[in-house]
Amino acid sequence: MNPEPTRPRARARKSAAPAGAEPVLRVRTVRASDMAAVIALDATVTGLHKAAYWQRVFKRYGNYGQGQRQFLVATLDEQVCGFVIGEVRDWEFGAPPCGWVFAIDVMPSARQLGIGARMLADLVARFRREGVHTLRTMTSSSNSLLQSFFRSQGMRAGHLLPLEMDLSAYPLEGRGVDDEERAA
């Protein structure tokens, strides 16, 4: 049940739509033909061209929007302008199943049009159909833009505390790792 197409706020008039017509915003499941646009959008935002990575993501999550894995794109007049990817994770960290968002982005020229909110709402609706009641994500502590977006959508700090370590500083000696495993 996809929501009806919507008309983004007035700033979206810069698209290729006929004069006077507002572009139509749709959120749908990704298609193989969308991947070049997804890769280009990610490269625009991150500065890194990761085609092989995105092809692997498509193989895993581009499963026609079925079940617990979701890869959605937003289009303005059929042109990809954003994407969101998430999945339902079962019982991790002692918690009941919940939805996780692990990637979301909107073309910088199309931001502030409600596209990210619309994609997130569609993802939430799909997760609800899977029976989950909580949505989680993680952001870089320095990514204030993404943090602001998620906060504007009602997300707050949760009860999980992310931990990390520098693997190069982790001593393998005395931990049962043999020389062959160390060299790998």
mmCIF file of C-alpha atoms in Angstrom:
data_model
loop_
_atom_site.group_PDB
_atom_site.id
_atom_site.type_symbol
_atom_site.label_atom_id
_atom_site.label_comp_id
_atom_site.label_asym_id
_atom_site.label_seq_id
_atom_site.Cartn_x
_atom_site.Cartn_y
_atom_site.Cartn_z
ATOM 1 C CA MET A 1 0.000 0.000 0.000
ATOM 2 C CA ASN A 2 2.041 2.944 -1.295
ATOM 3 C CA PRO A 3 0.712 6.353 -0.375
ATOM 4 C CA GLU A 4 -0.681 8.377 -3.256
ATOM 5 C CA PRO A 5 1.912 10.381 -5.191
ATOM 6 C CA THR A 6 2.375 13.792 -3.672
ATOM 7 C CA ARG A 7 3.446 17.150 -4.907
ATOM 8 C CA PRO A 8 6.594 18.411 -3.193
ATOM 9 C CA ARG A 9 6.857 21.929 -1.867
ATOM 10 C CA ALA A 10 7.182 24.774 -4.352
ATOM 11 C CA ARG A 11 11.008 24.681 -4.587
ATOM 12 C CA ALA A 12 10.750 21.501 -6.669
ATOM 13 C CA ARG A 13 9.551 23.497 -9.708
ATOM 14 C CA LYS A 14 13.129 23.465 -11.038
ATOM 15 C CA SER A 15 12.636 19.956 -12.482
ATOM 16 C CA ALA A 16 12.064 19.051 -16.115
ATOM 17 C CA ALA A 17 8.279 19.113 -15.686
ATOM 18 C CA PRO A 18 6.283 21.157 -18.197
ATOM 19 C CA ALA A 19 5.896 24.830 -17.332
ATOM 20 C CA GLY A 20 3.271 25.269 -14.640
ATOM 21 C CA ALA A 21 3.158 21.580 -13.711
ATOM 22 C CA GLU A 22 4.578 20.528 -10.361
ATOM 23 C CA PRO A 23 6.757 17.418 -10.348
ATOM 24 C CA VAL A 24 5.206 14.265 -8.925
ATOM 25 C CA LEU A 25 6.968 12.611 -5.990
ATOM 26 C CA ARG A 26 6.749 8.828 -5.755
ATOM 27 C CA VAL A 27 8.423 6.316 -3.451
ATOM 28 C CA ARG A 28 8.786 2.810 -4.812
ATOM 29 C CA THR A 29 10.924 -0.291 -4.631
ATOM 30 C CA VAL A 30 14.280 0.044 -6.365
ATOM 31 C CA ARG A 31 14.753 -1.417 -9.844
ATOM 32 C CA ALA A 32 17.971 -2.589 -11.480
ATOM 33 C CA SER A 33 17.612 0.352 -13.888
ATOM 34 C CA ASP A 34 17.787 2.763 -10.893
ATOM 35 C CA MET A 35 21.226 1.642 -9.771
ATOM 36 C CA ALA A 36 23.247 4.047 -11.932
ATOM 37 C CA ALA A 37 21.310 6.955 -10.392
ATOM 38 C CA VAL A 38 21.710 5.545 -6.845
ATOM 39 C CA ILE A 39 25.462 5.128 -7.373
ATOM 40 C CA ALA A 40 25.746 8.670 -8.773
ATOM 41 C CA LEU A 41 23.720 10.129 -5.878
ATOM 42 C CA ASP A 42 25.896 8.370 -3.319
ATOM 43 C CA ALA A 43 29.063 9.537 -5.100
ATOM 44 C CA THR A 44 27.747 13.109 -5.133
ATOM 45 C CA VAL A 45 27.148 13.028 -1.387
ATOM 46 C CA THR A 46 30.130 10.957 -0.197
ATOM 47 C CA GLY A 47 32.708 11.835 -2.839
ATOM 48 C CA LEU A 48 33.347 8.098 -3.358
ATOM 49 C CA HIS A 49 32.321 6.035 -6.388
ATOM 50 C CA LYS A 50 31.368 2.604 -4.975
ATOM 51 C CA ALA A 51 29.673 0.774 -7.846
ATOM 52 C CA ALA A 52 30.680 -2.727 -6.688
ATOM 53 C CA TYR A 53 29.383 -2.024 -3.168
ATOM 54 C CA TRP A 54 26.033 -0.785 -4.490
ATOM 55 C CA GLN A 55 25.635 -3.802 -6.756
ATOM 56 C CA ARG A 56 26.098 -6.055 -3.700
ATOM 57 C CA VAL A 57 23.521 -4.000 -1.786
ATOM 58 C CA PHE A 58 21.087 -4.330 -4.683
ATOM 59 C CA LYS A 59 21.551 -8.111 -4.759
ATOM 60 C CA ARG A 60 20.766 -8.351 -1.052
ATOM 61 C CA TYR A 61 18.080 -5.687 -0.605
ATOM 62 C CA GLY A 62 16.633 -5.120 -4.061
ATOM 63 C CA ASN A 63 14.251 -8.030 -3.540
ATOM 64 C CA TYR A 64 11.128 -6.343 -4.886
ATOM 65 C CA GLY A 65 10.249 -4.831 -1.511
ATOM 66 C CA GLN A 66 9.245 -8.117 0.005
ATOM 67 C CA GLY A 67 9.479 -9.007 3.634
ATOM 68 C CA GLN A 68 12.057 -7.745 5.998
ATOM 69 C CA ARG A 69 14.534 -6.126 3.563
ATOM 70 C CA GLN A 70 13.636 -2.876 1.874
ATOM 71 C CA PHE A 71 15.460 -0.746 -0.725
ATOM 72 C CA LEU A 72 13.287 2.162 -1.825
ATOM 73 C CA VAL A 73 13.883 5.081 -4.149
ATOM 74 C CA ALA A 74 12.146 8.424 -4.389
ATOM 75 C CA THR A 75 11.502 9.869 -7.816
ATOM 76 C CA LEU A 76 10.498 13.313 -8.983
ATOM 77 C CA ASP A 77 8.946 12.959 -12.422
ATOM 78 C CA GLU A 78 10.496 9.489 -12.733
ATOM 79 C CA GLN A 79 14.039 10.731 -11.947
ATOM 80 C CA VAL A 80 15.659 9.127 -8.876
ATOM 81 C CA CYS A 81 16.319 11.822 -6.274
ATOM 82 C CA GLY A 82 16.712 9.759 -3.102
ATOM 83 C CA PHE A 83 16.939 6.324 -1.566
ATOM 84 C CA VAL A 84 16.429 4.587 1.769
ATOM 85 C CA ILE A 85 17.492 1.090 2.764
ATOM 86 C CA GLY A 86 16.575 -0.850 5.866
ATOM 87 C CA GLU A 87 15.675 -4.198 7.262
ATOM 88 C CA VAL A 88 14.014 -5.870 10.182
ATOM 89 C CA ARG A 89 16.586 -7.331 12.537
ATOM 90 C CA ASP A 90 15.510 -10.113 14.868
ATOM 91 C CA TRP A 91 16.363 -10.151 18.537
ATOM 92 C CA GLU A 92 19.750 -8.440 18.341
ATOM 93 C CA PHE A 93 21.197 -7.206 21.609
ATOM 94 C CA GLY A 94 18.371 -8.834 23.571
ATOM 95 C CA ALA A 95 15.699 -6.618 22.022
ATOM 96 C CA PRO A 96 12.568 -7.695 20.142
ATOM 97 C CA PRO A 97 12.649 -7.420 16.339
ATOM 98 C CA CYS A 98 12.902 -3.856 15.098
ATOM 99 C CA GLY A 99 13.444 -1.950 11.877
ATOM 100 C CA TRP A 100 16.892 -0.568 11.115
ATOM 101 C CA VAL A 101 17.634 2.201 8.625
ATOM 102 C CA PHE A 102 21.177 1.837 7.394
ATOM 103 C CA ALA A 103 21.198 4.200 4.412
ATOM 104 C CA ILE A 104 19.173 7.249 3.432
ATOM 105 C CA ASP A 105 20.011 10.134 1.172
ATOM 106 C CA VAL A 106 18.422 12.784 -0.996
ATOM 107 C CA MET A 107 20.050 14.631 -3.869
ATOM 108 C CA PRO A 108 21.344 17.896 -2.355
ATOM 109 C CA SER A 109 19.403 19.989 -4.904
ATOM 110 C CA ALA A 110 16.152 18.269 -3.820
ATOM 111 C CA ARG A 111 16.553 18.554 -0.048
ATOM 112 C CA GLN A 112 14.011 20.458 2.060
ATOM 113 C CA LEU A 113 11.171 19.189 -0.148
ATOM 114 C CA GLY A 114 9.932 16.495 2.232
ATOM 115 C CA ILE A 115 11.470 13.669 0.198
ATOM 116 C CA GLY A 116 13.429 12.135 3.083
ATOM 117 C CA ALA A 117 10.374 12.275 5.342
ATOM 118 C CA ARG A 118 8.216 10.645 2.672
ATOM 119 C CA MET A 119 10.749 7.815 2.118
ATOM 120 C CA LEU A 120 11.059 7.221 5.858
ATOM 121 C CA ALA A 121 7.257 7.150 6.245
ATOM 122 C CA ASP A 122 6.973 4.562 3.484
ATOM 123 C CA LEU A 123 9.708 2.447 5.081
ATOM 124 C CA VAL A 124 7.983 2.699 8.485
ATOM 125 C CA ALA A 125 4.685 1.540 6.951
ATOM 126 C CA ARG A 126 6.424 -1.494 5.448
ATOM 127 C CA PHE A 127 8.121 -2.315 8.766
ATOM 128 C CA ARG A 128 4.803 -2.041 10.607
ATOM 129 C CA ARG A 129 3.348 -4.612 8.203
ATOM 130 C CA GLU A 130 6.212 -6.881 9.314
ATOM 131 C CA GLY A 131 5.023 -6.482 12.911
ATOM 132 C CA VAL A 132 7.801 -4.316 14.328
ATOM 133 C CA HIS A 133 7.197 -1.346 16.608
ATOM 134 C CA THR A 134 10.633 0.296 16.859
ATOM 135 C CA LEU A 135 12.899 1.957 14.307
ATOM 136 C CA ARG A 136 16.636 2.331 14.897
ATOM 137 C CA THR A 137 19.596 3.790 13.071
ATOM 138 C CA MET A 138 23.099 5.053 13.754
ATOM 139 C CA THR A 139 24.808 8.184 12.510
ATOM 140 C CA SER A 140 28.279 9.582 12.697
ATOM 141 C CA SER A 141 28.615 11.854 15.687
ATOM 142 C CA SER A 142 29.806 14.577 13.284
ATOM 143 C CA ASN A 143 26.873 14.293 10.837
ATOM 144 C CA SER A 144 24.630 17.012 12.183
ATOM 145 C CA LEU A 145 22.565 17.165 8.970
ATOM 146 C CA LEU A 146 21.481 13.534 9.252
ATOM 147 C CA GLN A 147 20.983 13.790 13.014
ATOM 148 C CA SER A 148 18.741 16.830 12.509
ATOM 149 C CA PHE A 149 16.708 14.973 9.897
ATOM 150 C CA PHE A 150 16.121 11.946 12.120
ATOM 151 C CA ARG A 151 15.264 14.141 15.105
ATOM 152 C CA SER A 152 12.777 16.071 12.960
ATOM 153 C CA GLN A 153 11.113 12.729 12.236
ATOM 154 C CA GLY A 154 10.723 11.934 15.946
ATOM 155 C CA MET A 155 13.802 9.784 16.539
ATOM 156 C CA ARG A 156 15.680 10.197 19.805
ATOM 157 C CA ALA A 157 18.628 8.551 21.514
ATOM 158 C CA GLY A 158 17.766 4.958 22.315
ATOM 159 C CA HIS A 159 18.839 2.594 25.053
ATOM 160 C CA LEU A 160 21.679 1.000 23.049
ATOM 161 C CA LEU A 161 25.181 2.397 23.373
ATOM 162 C CA PRO A 162 27.409 1.992 20.302
ATOM 163 C CA LEU A 163 30.917 0.773 21.105
ATOM 164 C CA GLU A 164 33.889 0.484 18.777
ATOM 165 C CA MET A 165 37.613 -0.204 18.800
ATOM 166 C CA ASP A 166 40.622 0.292 16.553
ATOM 167 C CA LEU A 167 41.444 -3.216 15.310
ATOM 168 C CA SER A 168 45.049 -2.295 14.531
ATOM 169 C CA ALA A 169 45.612 -1.679 18.248
ATOM 170 C CA TYR A 170 44.054 -4.990 19.337
ATOM 171 C CA PRO A 171 46.771 -7.441 20.445
ATOM 172 C CA LEU A 172 46.360 -10.913 18.952
ATOM 173 C CA GLU A 173 49.232 -12.479 20.875
ATOM 174 C CA GLY A 174 48.078 -14.499 23.833
ATOM 175 C CA ARG A 175 44.505 -14.725 22.518
ATOM 176 C CA GLY A 176 44.717 -18.097 20.790
ATOM 177 C CA VAL A 177 45.251 -16.703 17.294
ATOM 178 C CA ASP A 178 47.939 -18.553 15.361
ATOM 179 C CA ASP A 179 50.441 -16.952 12.984
ATOM 180 C CA GLU A 180 48.477 -17.995 9.866
ATOM 181 C CA GLU A 181 45.306 -16.291 11.086
ATOM 182 C CA ARG A 182 47.310 -13.197 12.076
ATOM 183 C CA ALA A 183 48.776 -12.916 8.571
ATOM 184 C CA ALA A 184 45.377 -13.202 6.860
#
